[in-house]
Coordinates of C-alpha atoms and ligand atoms in Angstrom, one line a residue:
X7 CA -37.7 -26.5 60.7
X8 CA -38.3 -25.3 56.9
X9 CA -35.4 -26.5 55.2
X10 CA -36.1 -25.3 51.2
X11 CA -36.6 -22.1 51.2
X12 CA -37.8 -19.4 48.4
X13 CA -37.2 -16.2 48.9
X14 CA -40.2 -13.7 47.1
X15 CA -40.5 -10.0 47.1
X16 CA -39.6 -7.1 44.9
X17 CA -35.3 -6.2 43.7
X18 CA -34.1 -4.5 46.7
X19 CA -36.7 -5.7 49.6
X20 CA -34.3 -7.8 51.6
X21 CA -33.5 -11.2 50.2
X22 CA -29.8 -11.1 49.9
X23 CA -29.5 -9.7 53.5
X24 CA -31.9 -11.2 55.0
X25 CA -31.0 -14.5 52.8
X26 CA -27.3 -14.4 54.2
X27 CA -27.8 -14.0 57.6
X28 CA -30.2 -17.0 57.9
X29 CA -27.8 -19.0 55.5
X30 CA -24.7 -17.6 58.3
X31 CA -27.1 -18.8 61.0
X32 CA -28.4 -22.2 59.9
X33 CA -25.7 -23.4 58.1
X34 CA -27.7 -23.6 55.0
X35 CA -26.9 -22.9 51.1
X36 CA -28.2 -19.5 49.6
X37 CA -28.2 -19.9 45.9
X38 CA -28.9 -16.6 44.6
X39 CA -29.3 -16.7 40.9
X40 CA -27.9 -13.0 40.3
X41 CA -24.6 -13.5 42.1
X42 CA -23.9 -16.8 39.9
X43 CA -25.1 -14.7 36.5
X44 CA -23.0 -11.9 37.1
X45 CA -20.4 -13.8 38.4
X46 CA -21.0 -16.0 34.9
X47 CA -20.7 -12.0 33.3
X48 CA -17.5 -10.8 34.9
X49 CA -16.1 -14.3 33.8
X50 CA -17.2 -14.0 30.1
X51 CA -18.7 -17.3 29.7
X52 CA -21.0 -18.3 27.6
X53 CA -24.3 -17.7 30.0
X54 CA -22.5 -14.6 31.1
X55 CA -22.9 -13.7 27.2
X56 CA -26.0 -14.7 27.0
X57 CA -27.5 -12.8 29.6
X58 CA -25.5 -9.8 29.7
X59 CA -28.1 -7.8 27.9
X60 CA -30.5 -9.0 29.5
X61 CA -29.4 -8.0 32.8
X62 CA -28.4 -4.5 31.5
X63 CA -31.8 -3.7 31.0
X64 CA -33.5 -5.3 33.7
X65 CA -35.2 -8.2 31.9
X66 CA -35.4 -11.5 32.8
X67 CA -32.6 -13.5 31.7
X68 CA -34.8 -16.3 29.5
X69 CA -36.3 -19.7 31.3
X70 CA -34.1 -22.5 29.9
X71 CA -31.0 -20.5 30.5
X72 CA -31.8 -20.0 34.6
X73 CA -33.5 -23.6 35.0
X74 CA -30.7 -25.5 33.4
X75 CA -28.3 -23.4 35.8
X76 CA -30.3 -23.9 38.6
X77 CA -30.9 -27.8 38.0
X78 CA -27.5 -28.3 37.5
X79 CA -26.7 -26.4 41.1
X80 CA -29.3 -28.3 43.0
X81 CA -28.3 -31.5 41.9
X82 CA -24.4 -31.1 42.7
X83 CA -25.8 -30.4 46.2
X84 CA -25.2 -32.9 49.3
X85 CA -28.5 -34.4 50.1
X86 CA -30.3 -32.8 53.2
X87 CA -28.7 -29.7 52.8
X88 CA -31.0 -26.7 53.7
X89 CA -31.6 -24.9 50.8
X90 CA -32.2 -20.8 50.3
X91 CA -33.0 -19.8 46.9
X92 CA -32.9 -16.2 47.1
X93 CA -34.2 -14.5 43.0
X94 CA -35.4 -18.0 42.0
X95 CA -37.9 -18.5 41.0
X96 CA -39.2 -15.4 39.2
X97 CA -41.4 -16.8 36.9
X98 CA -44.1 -19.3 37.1
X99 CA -42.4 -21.8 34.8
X100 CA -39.3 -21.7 37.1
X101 CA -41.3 -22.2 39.9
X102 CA -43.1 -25.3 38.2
X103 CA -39.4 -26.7 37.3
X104 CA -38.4 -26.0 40.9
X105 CA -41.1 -27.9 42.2
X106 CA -40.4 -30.8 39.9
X107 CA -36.8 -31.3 41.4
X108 CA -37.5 -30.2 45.3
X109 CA -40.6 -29.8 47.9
X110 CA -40.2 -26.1 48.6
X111 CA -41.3 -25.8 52.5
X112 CA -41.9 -22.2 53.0
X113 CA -42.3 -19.2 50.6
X114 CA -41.0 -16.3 52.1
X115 CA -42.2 -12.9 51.0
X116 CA -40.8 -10.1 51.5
X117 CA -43.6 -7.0 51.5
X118 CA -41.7 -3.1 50.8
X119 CA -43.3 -0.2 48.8
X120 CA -41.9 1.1 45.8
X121 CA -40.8 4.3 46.8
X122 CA -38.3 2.6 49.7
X123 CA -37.1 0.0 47.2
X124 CA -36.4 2.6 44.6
X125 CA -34.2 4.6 47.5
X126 CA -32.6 1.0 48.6
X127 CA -31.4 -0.1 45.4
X128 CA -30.3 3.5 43.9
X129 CA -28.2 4.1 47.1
X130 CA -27.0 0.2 47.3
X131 CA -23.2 -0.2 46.7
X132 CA -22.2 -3.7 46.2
X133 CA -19.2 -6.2 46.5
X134 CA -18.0 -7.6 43.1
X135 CA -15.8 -10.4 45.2
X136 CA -17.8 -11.4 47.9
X137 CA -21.1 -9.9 46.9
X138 CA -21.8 -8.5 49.9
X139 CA -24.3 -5.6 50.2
X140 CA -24.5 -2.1 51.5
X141 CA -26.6 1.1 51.5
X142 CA -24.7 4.5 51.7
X143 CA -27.1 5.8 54.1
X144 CA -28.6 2.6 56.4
X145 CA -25.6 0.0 56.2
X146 CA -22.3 1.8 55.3
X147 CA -19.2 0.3 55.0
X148 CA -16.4 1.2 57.9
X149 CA -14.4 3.0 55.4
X150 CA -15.9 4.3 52.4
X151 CA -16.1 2.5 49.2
X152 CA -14.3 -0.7 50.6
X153 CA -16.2 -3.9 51.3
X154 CA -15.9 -4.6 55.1
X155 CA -15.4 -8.5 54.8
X156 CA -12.9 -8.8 52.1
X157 CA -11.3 -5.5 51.3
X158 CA -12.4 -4.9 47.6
X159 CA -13.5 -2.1 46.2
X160 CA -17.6 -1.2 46.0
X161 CA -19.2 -0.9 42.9
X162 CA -23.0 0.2 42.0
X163 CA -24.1 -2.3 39.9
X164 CA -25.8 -0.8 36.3
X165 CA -28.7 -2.5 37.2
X166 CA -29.2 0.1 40.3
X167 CA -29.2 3.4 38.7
X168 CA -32.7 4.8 38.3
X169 CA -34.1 4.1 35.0
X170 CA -33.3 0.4 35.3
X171 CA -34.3 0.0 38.8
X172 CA -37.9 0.7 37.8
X173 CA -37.9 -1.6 34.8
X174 CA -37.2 -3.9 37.0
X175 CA -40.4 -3.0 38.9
X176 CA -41.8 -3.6 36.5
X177 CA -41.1 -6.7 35.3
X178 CA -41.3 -8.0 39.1
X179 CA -44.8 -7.0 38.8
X180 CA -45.6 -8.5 35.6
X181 CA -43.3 -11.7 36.0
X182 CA -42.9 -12.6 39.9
X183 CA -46.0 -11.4 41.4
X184 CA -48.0 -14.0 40.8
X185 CA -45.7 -16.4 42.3
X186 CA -47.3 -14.9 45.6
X187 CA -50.5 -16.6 45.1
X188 CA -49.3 -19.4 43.1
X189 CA -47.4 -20.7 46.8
X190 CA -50.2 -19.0 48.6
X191 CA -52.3 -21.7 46.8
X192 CA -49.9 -24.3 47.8
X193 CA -50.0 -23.1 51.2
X194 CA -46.5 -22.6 52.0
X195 CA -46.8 -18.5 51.6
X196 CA -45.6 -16.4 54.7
X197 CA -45.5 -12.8 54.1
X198 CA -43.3 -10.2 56.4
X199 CA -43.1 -6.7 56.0
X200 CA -39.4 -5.7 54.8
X201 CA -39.5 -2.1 56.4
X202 CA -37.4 -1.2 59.4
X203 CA -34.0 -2.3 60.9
X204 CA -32.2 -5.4 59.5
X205 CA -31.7 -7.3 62.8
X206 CA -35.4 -6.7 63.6
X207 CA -36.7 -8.4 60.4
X208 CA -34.4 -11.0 61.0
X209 CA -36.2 -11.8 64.2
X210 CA -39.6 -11.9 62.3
X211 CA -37.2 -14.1 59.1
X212 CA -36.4 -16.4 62.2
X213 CA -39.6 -17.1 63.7
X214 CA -41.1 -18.0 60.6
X215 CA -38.4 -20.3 59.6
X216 CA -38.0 -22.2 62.7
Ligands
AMP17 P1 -30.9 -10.0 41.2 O1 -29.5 -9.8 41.7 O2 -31.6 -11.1 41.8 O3 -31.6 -8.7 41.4 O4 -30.8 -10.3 39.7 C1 -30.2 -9.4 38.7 C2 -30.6 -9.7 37.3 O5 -30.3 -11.0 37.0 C3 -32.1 -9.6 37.1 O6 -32.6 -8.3 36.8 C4 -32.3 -10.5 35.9 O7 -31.9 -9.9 34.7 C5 -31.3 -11.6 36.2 N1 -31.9 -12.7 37.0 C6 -31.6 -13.1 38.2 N2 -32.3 -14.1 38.6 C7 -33.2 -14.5 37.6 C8 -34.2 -15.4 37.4 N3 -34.5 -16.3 38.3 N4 -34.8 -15.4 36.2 C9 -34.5 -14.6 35.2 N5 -33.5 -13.6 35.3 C10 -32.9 -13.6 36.5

């Protein structure tokens, strides 16, 4: 079994779900670098600070910031622990400072067109406790506007309205596609196609990870 795993694909193709329901099912870590930022934002410290605008905009929050964070995570980890990283790495030099610390076993990539990512993420309504995720249309909550798990109220994050969301396709494009051939080179590059019903790209998630 793959036991460090990288989630790839585009802002809104799938990672955090599909990243938490195979963290639920193996009893692995996910370590998704955009809950701990704007966890670090709605805390005001000094990261959060530092990558506030950033994240407003739908830039990359800069290298040394999300490495040192991300070092400092993997290392406080208990050894063997199955790893997911889900939104890290998104550059190559964070994938070249990943590989320095871990072996990363599979690359997961989530495939989804733009047009169904820019209708995920506008629609998405999120969790600011608990982060979990939901879409007003495919995956609503029981009662509207309340997170099913923990009872908080649901937010859209700034990040999802329209003109961010496709500066943020953008910069996937610029910044994180190459990462697919640089693990495709590797060898460790497995691509699914993100479109369809959650449980049924689970089952294509779970083959390939087991
Ligand atoms: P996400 O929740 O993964 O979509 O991330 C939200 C925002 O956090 C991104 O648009 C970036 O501004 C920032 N961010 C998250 N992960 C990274 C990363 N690995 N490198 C740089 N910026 C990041």
């Amino acid at each position: 079994m793959k036991t460090n795993i990288v989630l790839l694909g585009p802002p809104g193709s799938g990672k955090g779900t599909q990243g938490e329901k195979l963290g639920q099912e193996l009893g692995f870590v996910r370590l998704s670098t955009g809950d701990m930022l704007r966890e670090a934002v709605r805390n005001g410290t000094p990261l959060g600070l530092k990558a506030k605008e950033y994240m407003d905009s739908g830039a990359l929050v800069p290298n040394d910031l999300i490495i040192n964070l991300m070092k400092e995570k993997i290392a406080s980890l208990e050894e063997g622990t199955g790893v997911i990283f889900d939104g890290f790495p998104r550059t190559v030099e964070q994938a070249d400072a990943l590989g320095s610390q871990i072996d990363v076993d599979l690359a997961l990539n989530l495939d989804v067109d733009d047009q169904e990512l820019v209708n995920r993420l506008t629609k998405r309504r999120t969790c600011p406790k608990c982060n979990a995720v939901y879409h007003l249309a495919y995956k609503p909550p029981v009662k509207e506007g309340i997170c099913d798990k923990c009872g908080s109220d649901l937010y859209q994050r700034d990040d999802d309205r329209e003109e961010t969301v496709l500066n943020r396709l953008r910069v996937y494009r610029d910044n994180t596609m190459p990462l697919i051939e640089y693990y495709s080179k590797k060898g460790t590059l497995k691509t699914i196609r993100g479109l369809g019903n959650i449980e049924e790209i689970f089952d294509e998630v779970r083959k390939t990870v087991l």
